[in-house]
Short mmCIF file of C-alpha atoms in Angstrom, two decimals:
data_model
loop_
_atom_site.label_atom_id
_atom_site.label_comp_id
_atom_site.label_asym_id
_atom_site.label_seq_id
_atom_site.Cartn_x
_atom_site.Cartn_y
_atom_site.Cartn_z
CA MET Y 1 76.17 61.99 -34.48
CA GLY Y 2 78.14 58.96 -35.91
CA GLY Y 3 75.34 57.81 -38.38
CA PRO Y 4 75.36 60.89 -40.75
CA VAL Y 5 79.32 60.62 -40.88
CA GLU Y 6 79.19 57.04 -41.77
CA LEU Y 7 76.50 57.40 -44.12
CA ALA Y 8 78.56 60.21 -45.87
CA ARG Y 9 81.75 57.78 -46.04
CA ARG Y 10 79.62 54.85 -47.57
CA ARG Y 11 78.32 57.15 -50.27
CA GLY Y 12 81.82 57.96 -51.23
CA ARG Y 13 81.73 61.84 -50.62
CA GLY Y 14 85.36 61.92 -49.58
CA CYS Y 15 87.42 62.11 -46.38
CA GLY Y 16 87.23 65.85 -46.47
CA ARG Y 17 83.66 66.14 -46.25
CA GLY Y 18 83.67 63.25 -43.78
CA ARG Y 19 86.09 65.37 -41.61
CA ARG Y 20 83.96 68.41 -42.13
CA ALA Y 21 80.96 66.48 -40.80
CA VAL Y 22 82.71 65.24 -37.76
CA VAL Y 23 83.98 68.85 -36.85
CA ALA Y 24 80.53 70.16 -37.67
CA ALA Y 25 78.72 67.60 -35.45
CA ALA Y 26 81.25 68.42 -32.49
CA ILE Y 27 80.55 72.17 -33.08
CA THR Y 28 76.83 71.60 -32.98
CA VAL Y 29 77.25 70.01 -29.48
CA THR Y 30 79.18 72.79 -28.13
CA VAL Y 31 76.72 75.42 -29.59
CA CYS Y 32 73.70 73.67 -28.48
CA ALA Y 33 75.10 73.10 -24.85
CA ALA Y 34 75.35 76.92 -24.84
CA LEU Y 35 71.54 77.16 -25.19
CA SER Y 36 70.82 75.74 -21.89
CA TRP Y 37 70.07 78.95 -19.97
CA PRO Y 38 70.19 78.63 -16.49
CA ALA Y 39 66.97 79.92 -14.92
CA LEU Y 40 67.83 81.01 -11.51
CA SER Y 41 64.46 82.38 -9.84
CA SER Y 42 61.46 80.36 -8.39
CA ALA Y 43 57.94 81.42 -8.57
CA ALA Y 44 56.26 82.76 -5.41
CA ASP Y 45 53.01 81.39 -3.78
CA THR Y 46 50.84 83.49 -5.68
CA THR Y 47 52.41 82.53 -9.06
CA ASN Y 48 53.75 79.56 -10.71
CA GLY Y 49 56.38 79.04 -13.32
CA ASP Y 50 59.42 77.26 -11.83
CA PRO Y 51 62.31 76.64 -14.42
CA VAL Y 52 61.63 73.64 -16.80
CA GLN Y 53 64.28 71.61 -18.48
CA PHE Y 54 63.42 70.12 -21.68
CA ASN Y 55 65.62 67.00 -22.25
CA ASP Y 56 66.75 65.87 -25.71
CA VAL Y 57 65.44 68.96 -27.70
CA PRO Y 58 66.36 68.13 -31.33
CA CYS Y 59 68.32 71.13 -32.20
CA LYS Y 60 69.06 71.53 -35.84
CA ALA Y 61 72.23 73.16 -37.10
CA LYS Y 62 73.60 73.88 -40.33
CA VAL Y 63 77.30 74.32 -40.53
CA SER Y 64 79.47 74.63 -43.97
CA GLY Y 65 76.48 73.14 -45.98
CA ILE Y 66 76.01 70.12 -43.46
CA GLN Y 67 72.64 69.80 -41.75
CA LEU Y 68 72.79 68.07 -38.39
CA THR Y 69 70.47 67.26 -35.34
CA GLN Y 70 71.86 67.24 -31.88
CA PRO Y 71 69.46 66.11 -28.94
CA THR Y 72 70.02 68.97 -26.44
CA ASP Y 73 68.73 69.93 -22.78
CA VAL Y 74 67.19 73.49 -22.84
CA THR Y 75 66.16 75.25 -19.73
CA VAL Y 76 63.14 77.92 -20.04
CA GLN Y 77 60.82 79.69 -17.70
CA ALA Y 78 57.67 82.00 -17.58
CA VAL Y 79 56.51 83.08 -14.15
CA VAL Y 80 52.59 83.89 -14.30
CA PRO Y 81 49.72 84.60 -11.70
CA ASN Y 82 47.91 81.67 -10.50
CA GLN Y 83 44.48 83.38 -10.95
CA VAL Y 84 42.95 86.22 -12.65
CA ASN Y 85 39.58 87.60 -13.33
CA GLN Y 86 37.95 87.59 -16.73
CA GLY Y 87 39.10 90.50 -18.67
CA ASP Y 88 41.91 91.27 -16.35
CA SER Y 89 45.07 92.78 -17.39
CA TYR Y 90 47.95 90.87 -15.80
CA THR Y 91 51.84 90.36 -16.37
CA ILE Y 92 53.85 87.44 -17.28
CA THR Y 93 57.89 87.62 -16.42
CA LEU Y 94 60.25 85.96 -18.35
CA PRO Y 95 63.38 85.76 -16.02
CA GLY Y 96 66.85 86.81 -16.96
CA GLY Y 97 69.81 85.02 -16.00
CA SER Y 98 73.44 84.31 -16.99
CA ALA Y 99 74.95 81.71 -19.20
CA ASN Y 100 78.76 80.81 -20.26
CA LEU Y 101 79.36 80.74 -23.87
CA PRO Y 102 82.29 78.59 -24.90
CA ALA Y 103 85.43 79.73 -26.70
CA SER Y 104 85.86 76.54 -28.85
CA GLY Y 105 84.30 73.57 -30.13
CA ALA Y 106 85.94 70.25 -31.58
CA GLY Y 107 89.18 72.15 -31.01
CA LEU Y 108 88.08 74.91 -33.27
CA PRO Y 109 88.12 78.58 -31.86
CA ILE Y 110 84.79 80.25 -31.85
CA SER Y 111 85.23 83.89 -32.66
CA GLN Y 112 81.59 85.26 -31.90
CA PHE Y 113 78.07 84.48 -31.06
CA LYS Y 114 75.12 86.30 -32.60
CA ASN Y 115 71.53 86.33 -33.06
CA LEU Y 116 70.45 84.56 -29.72
CA ALA Y 117 66.86 84.44 -29.57
CA THR Y 118 64.23 82.76 -27.60
CA THR Y 119 60.24 82.53 -28.27
CA TYR Y 120 57.30 82.16 -25.96
CA MET Y 121 53.55 81.69 -26.76
CA PHE Y 122 50.59 81.63 -24.76
CA GLN Y 123 47.16 79.80 -25.55
CA SER Y 124 43.78 80.10 -23.85
CA SER Y 125 41.34 77.15 -23.53
CA THR Y 126 38.40 79.49 -24.19
CA GLY Y 127 38.26 82.72 -25.99
CA SER Y 128 41.65 84.68 -26.71
CA VAL Y 129 44.50 86.14 -24.82
CA ALA Y 130 46.31 89.40 -26.25
CA ILE Y 131 49.55 90.86 -25.41
CA THR Y 132 49.48 94.49 -25.10
CA ASN Y 133 52.96 95.58 -24.04
CA VAL Y 134 56.49 94.30 -23.50
CA SER Y 135 58.96 95.69 -21.12
CA VAL Y 136 62.83 95.02 -20.83
CA ALA Y 137 63.89 95.53 -17.09
CA GLY Y 138 61.20 98.03 -16.36
CA GLY Y 139 61.86 100.08 -19.31
CA GLY Y 140 60.72 99.81 -23.11
CA ALA Y 141 61.05 97.25 -25.62
CA SER Y 142 64.66 97.70 -25.96
CA GLY Y 143 67.21 97.02 -23.16
CA THR Y 144 70.72 95.94 -22.85
CA VAL Y 145 72.57 92.51 -21.93
CA THR Y 146 75.92 92.37 -20.26
CA TRP Y 147 78.57 90.62 -22.04
CA ASN Y 148 81.83 89.73 -20.21
CA PRO Y 149 84.72 88.27 -22.20
CA ASN Y 150 86.31 87.27 -18.99
CA ASP Y 151 89.58 88.24 -20.35
CA GLY Y 152 90.50 91.13 -17.92
CA THR Y 153 88.75 93.69 -19.88
CA LYS Y 154 85.62 95.63 -19.13
CA ALA Y 155 82.19 94.05 -19.58
CA GLN Y 156 80.34 95.16 -22.50
CA THR Y 157 76.71 96.54 -22.68
CA LEU Y 158 75.12 95.27 -25.91
CA PRO Y 159 71.46 95.80 -27.18
CA LEU Y 160 68.35 93.32 -26.56
CA THR Y 161 65.06 93.64 -28.42
CA ALA Y 162 61.86 92.18 -27.25
CA SER Y 163 58.92 91.98 -29.60
CA PHE Y 164 55.41 90.66 -29.61
CA THR Y 165 52.67 89.67 -32.06
CA ASN Y 166 48.77 88.86 -31.68
CA THR Y 167 48.60 87.10 -35.14
CA THR Y 168 49.95 83.91 -36.06
CA SER Y 169 53.84 83.93 -37.34
CA GLY Y 170 54.68 81.06 -39.64
CA ASN Y 171 54.27 77.79 -37.39
CA ILE Y 172 53.98 79.72 -34.29
CA PRO Y 173 50.31 80.34 -33.12
CA ALA Y 174 49.34 83.77 -31.58
CA PRO Y 175 50.25 85.38 -29.18
CA SER Y 176 53.72 85.08 -29.12
CA ALA Y 177 56.72 87.00 -27.78
CA THR Y 178 60.48 87.02 -28.93
CA PHE Y 179 63.58 88.53 -27.23
CA THR Y 180 66.74 88.51 -29.28
CA THR Y 181 70.38 89.63 -28.62
CA PRO Y 182 71.83 90.46 -32.09
CA GLY Y 183 75.35 90.68 -30.96
CA PRO Y 184 77.82 90.03 -31.91
CA LEU Y 185 79.21 88.63 -28.62
CA LYS Y 186 82.95 88.56 -29.53
CA ILE Y 187 85.02 85.64 -27.85
CA SER Y 188 88.67 86.73 -26.51
CA GLY Y 189 91.19 84.21 -27.16
CA SER Y 190 90.31 80.94 -25.38
CA HIS Y 191 88.41 82.70 -22.71
CA ASP Y 192 84.63 81.47 -22.23
CA GLY Y 193 82.40 84.44 -22.14
CA THR Y 194 79.52 85.13 -19.80
CA LEU Y 195 75.97 86.54 -20.88
CA THR Y 196 73.65 88.11 -18.58
CA THR Y 197 70.19 88.98 -19.64
CA PRO Y 198 67.64 91.14 -17.71
CA ASP Y 199 63.97 90.31 -16.83
CA ILE Y 200 61.35 90.81 -19.56
CA THR Y 201 57.87 91.62 -18.54
CA LEU Y 202 54.81 91.23 -20.83
CA THR Y 203 51.48 92.82 -20.05
CA VAL Y 204 48.52 90.63 -21.26
CA THR Y 205 44.78 90.87 -21.34
CA ALA Y 206 42.92 87.58 -19.97
CA PRO Y 207 39.73 86.22 -22.05
CA SER Y 208 36.17 87.32 -21.30
CA ALA Y 209 35.36 83.95 -20.42
CA ASP Y 210 36.37 81.21 -17.79
CA ALA Y 211 39.69 79.65 -19.46
CA THR Y 212 43.17 78.41 -18.69
CA VAL Y 213 46.02 80.28 -20.30
CA THR Y 214 49.07 78.12 -20.76
CA SER Y 215 52.56 79.30 -21.24
CA TYR Y 216 54.85 77.44 -23.85
CA ALA Y 217 58.44 78.08 -24.92
CA VAL Y 218 58.55 77.56 -28.57
CA GLU Y 219 62.16 78.03 -29.92
CA VAL Y 220 65.38 78.82 -28.82
CA ASP Y 221 68.14 79.89 -31.48
CA THR Y 222 71.66 81.02 -32.01
CA THR Y 223 74.61 81.26 -34.29
CA ALA Y 224 78.23 80.65 -33.80
CA THR Y 225 81.03 81.77 -35.92
CA VAL Y 226 83.94 79.39 -36.41
CA SER Y 227 86.53 78.80 -39.08
CA LEU Y 228 84.02 76.63 -41.26
CA GLY Y 229 81.56 79.67 -41.12
CA ASP Y 230 78.36 80.42 -39.25
CA ALA Y 231 76.59 77.51 -37.17
CA VAL Y 232 73.07 78.38 -37.46
CA THR Y 233 71.16 76.54 -34.81
CA THR Y 234 67.45 76.21 -34.10
CA CYS Y 235 65.97 74.02 -31.29
CA PRO Y 236 62.17 73.72 -31.62
CA ILE Y 237 60.63 72.99 -28.16
CA PRO Y 238 57.49 70.84 -27.91
CA HIS Y 239 54.31 73.03 -27.45
CA ASP Y 240 51.40 71.21 -28.63
CA ASP Y 241 49.85 69.49 -25.22
CA PRO Y 242 49.28 71.98 -22.18
CA GLN Y 243 49.54 69.07 -19.90
CA LYS Y 244 52.80 67.79 -21.16
CA TYR Y 245 54.69 70.54 -22.22
CA GLY Y 246 53.06 73.80 -20.68
CA ILE Y 247 55.58 75.45 -18.57
CA SER Y 248 53.15 77.50 -16.41
CA SER Y 249 49.30 78.51 -16.38
CA THR Y 250 46.91 81.01 -15.16
CA LEU Y 251 43.29 80.41 -14.18
CA VAL Y 252 40.94 82.96 -15.72
CA GLY Y 253 37.65 83.05 -13.46
CA ALA Y 254 36.68 79.43 -12.56
CA GLY Y 255 39.26 78.25 -14.94
CA GLY Y 256 39.00 75.98 -18.06
CA PRO Y 257 36.76 72.92 -18.52
CA THR Y 258 39.47 70.28 -18.08
CA THR Y 259 41.82 72.31 -15.57
CA THR Y 260 40.89 72.38 -11.93
CA GLU Y 261 44.23 73.80 -10.33
CA LYS Y 262 47.18 75.71 -11.48
CA LEU Y 263 49.56 73.73 -13.74
CA VAL Y 264 52.34 72.45 -11.25
CA CYS Y 265 55.41 70.78 -12.69
CA PRO Y 266 54.52 68.92 -15.81
CA SER Y 267 56.91 66.08 -15.08
CA THR Y 268 59.60 65.22 -12.66
CA THR Y 269 60.90 68.00 -10.33
CA THR Y 270 64.75 67.52 -9.51
CA THR Y 271 67.60 69.95 -7.96
CA LEU Y 272 70.27 70.18 -9.99
CA ALA Y 273 73.75 70.55 -8.81
CA THR Y 274 76.57 71.79 -10.85
CA THR Y 275 79.94 70.22 -9.92
CA THR Y 276 83.43 71.46 -10.99
CA THR Y 277 86.42 69.34 -10.41
CA ARG Y 278 89.72 70.79 -11.08
CA PRO Y 279 92.37 68.41 -11.94
CA ALA Y 280 95.35 67.69 -9.77
CA THR Y 281 98.83 69.52 -10.41
CA THR Y 282 102.04 67.63 -10.27
CA THR Y 283 105.12 69.37 -10.01
CA THR Y 284 108.89 67.81 -10.18
CA ILE Y 285 111.53 69.80 -8.87
CA ARG Y 286 114.99 68.15 -8.39
CA GLY Y 287 113.62 64.77 -8.03
CA ALA Y 288 111.00 65.75 -5.32
CA THR Y 289 107.48 65.39 -6.58
CA THR Y 290 104.50 67.43 -5.24
CA THR Y 291 100.83 66.90 -5.86
CA THR Y 292 98.42 69.52 -5.31
CA THR Y 293 94.63 68.81 -5.34
CA ARG Y 294 92.32 71.70 -6.12
CA ALA Y 295 89.12 72.22 -4.34
CA THR Y 296 85.80 70.97 -5.64
CA THR Y 297 83.04 73.50 -6.39
CA THR Y 298 79.50 72.49 -6.25
CA THR Y 299 76.38 74.81 -7.05
CA THR Y 300 73.08 74.13 -6.29
CA ARG Y 301 70.47 75.60 -8.41
CA PRO Y 302 66.64 75.94 -7.49
CA PRO Y 303 64.27 72.75 -8.35
CA VAL Y 304 63.84 72.29 -12.05
CA CYS Y 305 61.03 70.43 -13.83
CA VAL Y 306 62.50 67.90 -16.19
CA VAL Y 307 60.41 67.17 -19.41
CA GLN Y 308 61.45 64.47 -21.71
CA SER Y 309 61.06 65.63 -25.50
CA PRO Y 310 59.08 63.27 -27.66
CA THR Y 311 60.93 60.95 -30.14
CA THR Y 312 59.78 60.06 -33.34
CA SER Y 313 59.07 56.46 -33.92
CA THR Y 314 58.25 54.73 -37.40
CA THR Y 315 55.60 51.98 -37.30
CA VAL Y 316 56.05 49.57 -39.89
CA ALA Y 317 52.90 47.62 -41.01
CA PRO Y 318 52.65 44.07 -40.31
CA THR Y 319 53.36 41.72 -43.11
CA THR Y 320 50.21 40.26 -44.59
CA THR Y 321 50.19 36.68 -46.02
CA THR Y 322 47.43 35.95 -48.67
CA SER Y 323 46.56 32.35 -49.06
CA THR Y 324 44.52 30.93 -51.82
CA THR Y 325 42.65 27.83 -51.45
CA VAL Y 326 42.15 26.08 -54.73
CA ALA Y 327 39.41 23.40 -55.13
CA PRO Y 328 40.70 19.83 -55.71
CA THR Y 329 40.32 18.50 -59.37
CA THR Y 330 37.76 16.00 -59.90
CA THR Y 331 38.37 13.54 -62.68
CA THR Y 332 35.41 11.39 -63.79
CA THR Y 333 36.04 8.16 -65.87
CA THR Y 334 33.21 6.37 -67.70
CA THR Y 335 33.83 2.78 -68.91
CA THR Y 336 31.01 1.40 -71.19
CA VAL Y 337 31.06 -2.47 -70.89
CA PRO Y 338 28.92 -4.25 -73.77
CA PRO Y 339 26.12 -6.54 -72.73
CA THR Y 340 27.04 -10.29 -72.55
CA THR Y 341 25.19 -12.32 -75.06
#
């Protein structure tokens, strides 16, 4: 993130704005890190859709009037059946999970998070697929999340809403579904909070033709409130290629013309281990020094598909050299000699 900061300084915008840019950049890193939701479930034999981690998603954040882009790893998941009949009604599960939301960024306290949202879309290779219902934890379109401020007080229950549309919305093709936690999720002092979300189930109708229905994650959003104001962050996930960026798929009938089997992992499958190392504590009492080394905690998650987000490259046209060939100049000299007499 040094580039935008150095550019601001070279343009003479002043140290105050440069410092805000540095702080805003660090806050962006912190807020974006909170968007990598840990999906903890694996698909069964009759379904597919293990967690997929998209590396270097270009998350865009606006903090105190400064627009920044921070590459961020984002984890998403949609579990679907391997195969259904033409016109069948079937379900798609968007698994819930838990995520820690940080209490500070760049040394500045974060007072709250709000408007956390994730959007998915579903595309058919032939015909159209339609969402007919959404259910949060087996109930209706509204449910709850659990917010634990981890400060010794009781965990809170806050609303979660799920919605869907079968028409194109902005740049998001139909059909799509979004689940949102408006919040606010209040941070208590220096304690990181823990947000736990429920499973969300979509009921969809398959197209009336042989096809492949591919699931995509479209966007992840959140807003963190700091002393500089709200850090509004949007992470657009690539979703224009089913073989590269599809996170799960269902064959309808015999499947689509170019797909012969369910979409497995679109890229490299890895097992991610989270290791927490606590620093050693040194205590000196009356000249005697005691060093205590705390235990290292390792948590292994299920296999995760890792997908590299595309990077934007600029192609510079080759330099063209034009040469001109000039015909040589011909000079003719005529000398007349008189006859000899």
